[in-house]
Tab-separated table of C-alpha atoms in Angstrom:
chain	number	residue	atom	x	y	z
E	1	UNK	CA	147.446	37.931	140.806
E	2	UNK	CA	144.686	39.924	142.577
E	3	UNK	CA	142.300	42.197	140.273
E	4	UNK	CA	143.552	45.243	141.902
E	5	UNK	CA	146.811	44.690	140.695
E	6	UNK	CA	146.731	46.979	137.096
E	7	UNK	CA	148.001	45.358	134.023
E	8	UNK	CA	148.287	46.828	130.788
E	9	UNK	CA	145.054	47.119	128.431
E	10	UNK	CA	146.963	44.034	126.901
E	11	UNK	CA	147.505	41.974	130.029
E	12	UNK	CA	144.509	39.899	131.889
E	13	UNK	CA	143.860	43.337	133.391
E	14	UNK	CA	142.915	44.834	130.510
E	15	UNK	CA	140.556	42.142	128.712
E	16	UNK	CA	139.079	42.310	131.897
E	17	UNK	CA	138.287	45.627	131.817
E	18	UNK	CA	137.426	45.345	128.088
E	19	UNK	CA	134.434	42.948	128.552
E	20	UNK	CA	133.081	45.030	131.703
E	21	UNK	CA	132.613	47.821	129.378
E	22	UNK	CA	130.543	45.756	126.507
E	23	UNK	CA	128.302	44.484	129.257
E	24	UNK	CA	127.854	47.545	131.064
E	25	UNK	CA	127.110	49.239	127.465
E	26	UNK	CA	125.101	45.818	126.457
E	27	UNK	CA	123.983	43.757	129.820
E	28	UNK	CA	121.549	41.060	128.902
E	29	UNK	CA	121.383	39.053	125.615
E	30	UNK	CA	117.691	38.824	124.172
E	31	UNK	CA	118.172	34.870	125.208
E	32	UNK	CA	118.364	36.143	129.041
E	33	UNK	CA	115.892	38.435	128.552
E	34	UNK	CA	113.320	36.235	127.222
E	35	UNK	CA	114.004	33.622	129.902
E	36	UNK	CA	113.720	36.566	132.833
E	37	UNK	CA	110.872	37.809	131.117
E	38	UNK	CA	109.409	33.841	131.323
E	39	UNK	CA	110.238	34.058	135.744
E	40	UNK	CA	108.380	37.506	135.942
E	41	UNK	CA	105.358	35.714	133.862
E	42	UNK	CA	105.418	32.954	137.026
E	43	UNK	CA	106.396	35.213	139.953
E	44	UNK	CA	104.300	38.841	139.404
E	45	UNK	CA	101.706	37.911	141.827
E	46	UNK	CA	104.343	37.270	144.557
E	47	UNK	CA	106.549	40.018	143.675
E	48	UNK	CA	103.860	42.691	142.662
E	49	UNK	CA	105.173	45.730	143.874
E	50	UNK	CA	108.654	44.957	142.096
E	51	UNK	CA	111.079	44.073	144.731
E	52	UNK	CA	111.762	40.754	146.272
E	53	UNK	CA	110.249	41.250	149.819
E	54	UNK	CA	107.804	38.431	149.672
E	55	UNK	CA	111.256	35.774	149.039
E	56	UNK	CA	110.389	33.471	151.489
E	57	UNK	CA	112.879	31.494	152.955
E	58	UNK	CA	112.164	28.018	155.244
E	59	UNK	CA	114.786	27.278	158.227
E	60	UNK	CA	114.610	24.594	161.395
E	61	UNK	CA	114.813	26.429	164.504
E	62	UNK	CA	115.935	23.512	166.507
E	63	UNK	CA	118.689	23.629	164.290
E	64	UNK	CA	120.311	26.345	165.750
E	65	UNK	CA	119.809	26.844	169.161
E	66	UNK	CA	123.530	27.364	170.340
E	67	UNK	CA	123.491	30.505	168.290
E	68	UNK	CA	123.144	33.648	170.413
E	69	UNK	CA	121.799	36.867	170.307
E	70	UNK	CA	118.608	35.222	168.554
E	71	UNK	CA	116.361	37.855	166.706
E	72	UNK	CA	112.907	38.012	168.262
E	73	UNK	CA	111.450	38.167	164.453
E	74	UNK	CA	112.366	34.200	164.427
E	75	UNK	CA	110.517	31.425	165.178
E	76	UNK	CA	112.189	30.316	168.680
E	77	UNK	CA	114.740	27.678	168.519
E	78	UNK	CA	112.527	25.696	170.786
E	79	UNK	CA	110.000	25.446	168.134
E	80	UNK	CA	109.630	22.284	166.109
E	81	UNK	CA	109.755	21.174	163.048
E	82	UNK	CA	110.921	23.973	160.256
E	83	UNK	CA	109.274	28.250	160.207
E	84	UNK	CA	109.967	30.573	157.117
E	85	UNK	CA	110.687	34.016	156.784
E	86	UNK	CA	110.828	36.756	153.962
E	87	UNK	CA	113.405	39.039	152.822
E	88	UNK	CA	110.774	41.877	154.136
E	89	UNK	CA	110.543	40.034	157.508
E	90	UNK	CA	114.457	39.569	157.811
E	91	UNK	CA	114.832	44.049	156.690
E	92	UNK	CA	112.376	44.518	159.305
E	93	UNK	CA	114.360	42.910	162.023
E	94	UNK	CA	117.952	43.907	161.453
E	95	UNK	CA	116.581	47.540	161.178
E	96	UNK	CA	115.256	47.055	164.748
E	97	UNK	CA	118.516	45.397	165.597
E	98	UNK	CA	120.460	48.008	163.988
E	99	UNK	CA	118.465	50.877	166.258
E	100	UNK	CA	119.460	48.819	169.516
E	101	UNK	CA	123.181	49.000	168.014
E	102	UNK	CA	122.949	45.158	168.216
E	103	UNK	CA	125.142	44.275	165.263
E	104	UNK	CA	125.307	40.417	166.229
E	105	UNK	CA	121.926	39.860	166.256
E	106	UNK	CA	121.442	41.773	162.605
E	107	UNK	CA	123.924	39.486	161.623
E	108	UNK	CA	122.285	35.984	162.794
E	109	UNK	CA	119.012	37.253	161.119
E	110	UNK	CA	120.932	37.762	157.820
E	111	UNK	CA	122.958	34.515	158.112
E	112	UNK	CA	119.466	32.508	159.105
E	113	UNK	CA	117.958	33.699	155.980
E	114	UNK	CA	121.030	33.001	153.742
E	115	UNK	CA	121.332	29.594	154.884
E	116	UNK	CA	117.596	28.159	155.166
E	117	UNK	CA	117.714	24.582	155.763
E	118	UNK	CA	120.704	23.797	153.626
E	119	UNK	CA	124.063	22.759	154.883
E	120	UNK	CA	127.397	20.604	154.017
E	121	UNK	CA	129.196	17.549	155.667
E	122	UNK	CA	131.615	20.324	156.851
E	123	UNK	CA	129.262	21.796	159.162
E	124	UNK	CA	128.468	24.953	157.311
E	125	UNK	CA	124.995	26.725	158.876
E	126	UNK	CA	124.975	26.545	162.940
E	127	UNK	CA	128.529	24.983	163.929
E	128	UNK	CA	130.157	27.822	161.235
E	129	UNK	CA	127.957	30.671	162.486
E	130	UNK	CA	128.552	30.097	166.527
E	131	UNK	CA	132.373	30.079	165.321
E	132	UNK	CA	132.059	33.384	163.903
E	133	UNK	CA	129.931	34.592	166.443
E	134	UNK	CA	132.960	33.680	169.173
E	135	UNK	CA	135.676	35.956	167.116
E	136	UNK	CA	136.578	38.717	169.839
E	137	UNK	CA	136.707	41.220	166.585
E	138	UNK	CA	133.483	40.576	165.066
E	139	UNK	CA	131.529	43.452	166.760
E	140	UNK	CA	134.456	46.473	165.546
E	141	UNK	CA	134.233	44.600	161.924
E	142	UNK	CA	130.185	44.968	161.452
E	143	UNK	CA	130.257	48.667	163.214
E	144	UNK	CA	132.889	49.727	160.616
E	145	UNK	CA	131.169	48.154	157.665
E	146	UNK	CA	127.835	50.093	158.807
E	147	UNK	CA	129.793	53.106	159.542
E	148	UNK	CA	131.593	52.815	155.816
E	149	UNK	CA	128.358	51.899	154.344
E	150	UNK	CA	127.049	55.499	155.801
E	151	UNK	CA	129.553	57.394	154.752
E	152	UNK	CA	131.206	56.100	151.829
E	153	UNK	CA	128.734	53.659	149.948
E	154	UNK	CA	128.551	49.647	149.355
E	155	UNK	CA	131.970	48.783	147.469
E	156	UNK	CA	133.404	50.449	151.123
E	157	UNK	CA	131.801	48.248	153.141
E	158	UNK	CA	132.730	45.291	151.308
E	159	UNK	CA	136.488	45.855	151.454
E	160	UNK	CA	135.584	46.901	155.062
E	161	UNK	CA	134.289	43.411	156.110
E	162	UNK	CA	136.405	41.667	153.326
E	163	UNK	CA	138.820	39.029	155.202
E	164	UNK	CA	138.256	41.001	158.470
E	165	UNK	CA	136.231	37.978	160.370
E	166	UNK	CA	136.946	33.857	159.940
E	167	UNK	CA	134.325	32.027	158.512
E	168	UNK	CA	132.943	35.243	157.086
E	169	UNK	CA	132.781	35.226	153.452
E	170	UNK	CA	131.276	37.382	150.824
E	171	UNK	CA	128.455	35.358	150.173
E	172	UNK	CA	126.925	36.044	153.416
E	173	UNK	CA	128.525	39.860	154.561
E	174	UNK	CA	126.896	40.971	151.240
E	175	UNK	CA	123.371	39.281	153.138
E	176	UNK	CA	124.084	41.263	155.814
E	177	UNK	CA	125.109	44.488	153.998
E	178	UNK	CA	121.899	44.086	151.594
E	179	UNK	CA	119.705	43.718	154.611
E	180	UNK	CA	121.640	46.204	156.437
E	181	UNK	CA	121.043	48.908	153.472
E	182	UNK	CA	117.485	49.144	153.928
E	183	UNK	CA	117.926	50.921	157.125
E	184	UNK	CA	121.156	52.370	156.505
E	185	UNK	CA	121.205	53.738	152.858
E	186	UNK	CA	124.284	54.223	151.318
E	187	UNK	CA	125.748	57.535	151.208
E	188	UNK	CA	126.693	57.156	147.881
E	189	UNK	CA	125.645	54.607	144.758
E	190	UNK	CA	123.643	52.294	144.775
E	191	UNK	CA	122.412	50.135	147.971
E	192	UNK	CA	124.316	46.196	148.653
E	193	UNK	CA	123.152	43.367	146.620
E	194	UNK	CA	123.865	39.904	147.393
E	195	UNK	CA	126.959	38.523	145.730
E	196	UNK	CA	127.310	34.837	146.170
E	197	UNK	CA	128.450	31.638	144.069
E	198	UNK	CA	125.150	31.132	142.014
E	199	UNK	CA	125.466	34.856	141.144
E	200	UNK	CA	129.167	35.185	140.207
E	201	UNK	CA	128.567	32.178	138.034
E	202	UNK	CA	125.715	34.088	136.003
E	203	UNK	CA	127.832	36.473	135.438
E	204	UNK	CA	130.877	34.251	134.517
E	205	UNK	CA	128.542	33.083	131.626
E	206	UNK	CA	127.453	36.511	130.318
E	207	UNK	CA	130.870	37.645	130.517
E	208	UNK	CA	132.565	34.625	128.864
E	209	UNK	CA	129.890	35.173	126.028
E	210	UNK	CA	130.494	38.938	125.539
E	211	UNK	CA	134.574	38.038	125.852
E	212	UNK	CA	134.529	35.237	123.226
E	213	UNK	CA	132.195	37.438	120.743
E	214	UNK	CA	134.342	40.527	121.079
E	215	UNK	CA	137.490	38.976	120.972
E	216	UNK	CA	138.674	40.043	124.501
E	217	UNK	CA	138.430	36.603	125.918
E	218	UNK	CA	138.268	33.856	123.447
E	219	UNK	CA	138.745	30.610	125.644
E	220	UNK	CA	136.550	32.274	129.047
E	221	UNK	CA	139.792	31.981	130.656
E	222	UNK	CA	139.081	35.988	131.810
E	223	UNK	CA	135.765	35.442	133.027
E	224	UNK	CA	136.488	32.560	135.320
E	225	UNK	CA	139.239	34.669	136.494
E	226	UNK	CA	137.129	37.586	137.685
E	227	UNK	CA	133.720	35.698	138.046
E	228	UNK	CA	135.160	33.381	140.641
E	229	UNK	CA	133.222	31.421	142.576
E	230	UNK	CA	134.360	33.621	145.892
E	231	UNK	CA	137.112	35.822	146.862
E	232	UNK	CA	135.746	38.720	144.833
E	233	UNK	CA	137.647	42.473	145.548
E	234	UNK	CA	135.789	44.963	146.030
E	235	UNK	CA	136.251	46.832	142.372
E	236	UNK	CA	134.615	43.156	141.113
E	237	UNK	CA	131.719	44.174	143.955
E	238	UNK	CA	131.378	47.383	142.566
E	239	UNK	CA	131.374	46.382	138.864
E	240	UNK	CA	128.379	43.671	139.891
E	241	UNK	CA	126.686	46.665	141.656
E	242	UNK	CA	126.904	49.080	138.464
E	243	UNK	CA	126.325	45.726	135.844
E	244	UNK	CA	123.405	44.922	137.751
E	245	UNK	CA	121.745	48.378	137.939
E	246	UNK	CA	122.589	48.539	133.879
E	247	UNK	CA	120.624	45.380	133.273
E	248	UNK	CA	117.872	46.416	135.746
E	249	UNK	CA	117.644	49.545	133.600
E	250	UNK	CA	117.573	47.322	130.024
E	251	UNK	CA	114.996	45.442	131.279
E	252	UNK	CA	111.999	47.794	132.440
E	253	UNK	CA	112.529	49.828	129.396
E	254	UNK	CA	110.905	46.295	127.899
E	255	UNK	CA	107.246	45.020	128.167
E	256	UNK	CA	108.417	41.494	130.087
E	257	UNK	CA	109.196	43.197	133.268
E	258	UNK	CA	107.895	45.896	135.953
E	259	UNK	CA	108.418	49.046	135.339
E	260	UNK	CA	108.582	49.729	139.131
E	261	UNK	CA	111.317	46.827	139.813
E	262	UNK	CA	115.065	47.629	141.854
E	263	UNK	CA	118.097	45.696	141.238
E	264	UNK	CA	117.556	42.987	144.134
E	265	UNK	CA	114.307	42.036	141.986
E	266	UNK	CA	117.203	40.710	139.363
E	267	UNK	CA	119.163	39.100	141.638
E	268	UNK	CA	116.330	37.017	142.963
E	269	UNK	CA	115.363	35.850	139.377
E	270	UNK	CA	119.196	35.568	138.508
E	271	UNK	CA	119.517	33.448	141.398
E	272	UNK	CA	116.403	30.640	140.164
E	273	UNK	CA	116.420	30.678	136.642
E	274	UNK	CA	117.553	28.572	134.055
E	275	UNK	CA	119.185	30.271	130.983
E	276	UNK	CA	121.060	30.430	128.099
E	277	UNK	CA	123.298	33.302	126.652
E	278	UNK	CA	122.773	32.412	123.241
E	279	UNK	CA	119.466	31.179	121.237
């Protein structure tokens, strides 16, 4: 059953759409604030100015020298040993890419970035980013998710790069539409944020919590049904966008956290701290 697919306010539908509502009305518990509050305490020096530009992320070069275009803002692949770069570093150079109309190479910075040094036995990182790269539609795919980001806003670029390219999930297009935002603001809403696994499960928990107290969802079955761990449509995208703005907004209205901070600020704390939804 896909999300899309309108149930009655009784069916899975309908609980879903109950528990959106609480946490868009009621975002963070104080347990999640306290514990976000905590991360700011740790991370204000890096992160003075309120946004997650200084998130620094270490890659090996070496690692990935069959991947072409290469963005100049990257340590060459000839370089040894491992080089870092920040989410302000990585906006920089996909703006410059995105100027030169050279989508691929946006697209490696983003996909750099997301990955770091990490990888799996199944060759995720280099081997599943030169496959992508060698899809004849990949070019039309990130021109019309620029193009819909424009002119329409975020949750339109996500359903237009949504199962358009193998080997292109959601956890990285939403890298390269959050990146891509900077220089192309969205016509409408608010800009990309990074959607991934670590995310969707935060979410899974608040929304399990919120389901079980309210009576919508008593065994979480709801939550892990919607907060998947991938394969997210783009009305769950644009929920995430709106929940994440709401809890942005709950949050600077408090003394724990900056008054100047954006959404992304969130997900970076979301995305390295330990919590729990209850006391």
């Amino acid at each position: 059953m896909n999300e899309d697919d309108g149930q009655d306010d009784q069916g899975p539908q309908g609980r879903a759409d109950a528990v959106d509502r609480e946490m868009a009305a009621r975002p963070l518990p104080d347990s999640v604030v306290r514990a976000l509050g905590r991360w700011w305490e740790v991370n204000a020096s890096v992160y003075a100015d309120g946004t997650p530009g200084a998130h620094t992320v270490r890659y090996t070069p070496g690692r990935w020298a069959r991947i072409a275009p290469w963005p100049g803002a990257l340590a060459p692949t000839s370089v040894g040993g491992d080089a870092a770069v920040s989410r302000a570093e990585v906006a920089a150079a996909v703006g410059d890419a995105l100027r030169r109309e050279a989508f691929r190479e946006a697209l490696v910075a983003t996909y750099v970035w997301g990955k770091g040094k990490r990888g799996t036995p199944g060759g995720s990182g280099p081997a599943t980013l030169h496959k992508i790269l060698t899809f004849d539609g990949l070019d039309a795919a990130l021109v019309t998710a620029v193009n819909a980001l424009r002119e329409h806003g975020a949750p339109h670029a996500y359903a237009a790069l949504r199962r358009q390219v193998p080997g292109l999930g959601p956890a990285f297009f939403t890298k390269f539409l959050y990146f891509t935002s900077a220089a192309v603001p969205p016509a409408h809403g608010p800009r990309p944020l990074i959607l991934d696994g670590v995310l969707a499960r935060c979410l899974r928990q608040l929304a399990a919590a919120v389901g079980h107290e309210r009576g919508h969802d008593k065994d979480g079955s709801v939550a892990a049904w919607v907060w998947s761990d991938s394969h997210w449509t783009p009305h769950r995208y644009q929920v995430y966008l709106s929940f994440m703005q709401a809890a942005t907004n709950q949050l600077v209205q408090g003394d724990s956290w900056p008054s100047c901070a954006t959404p992304d600020l969130l997900e970076c704390a979301l995305f390295t701290t330990s919590w729990e939804t209850t006391d």
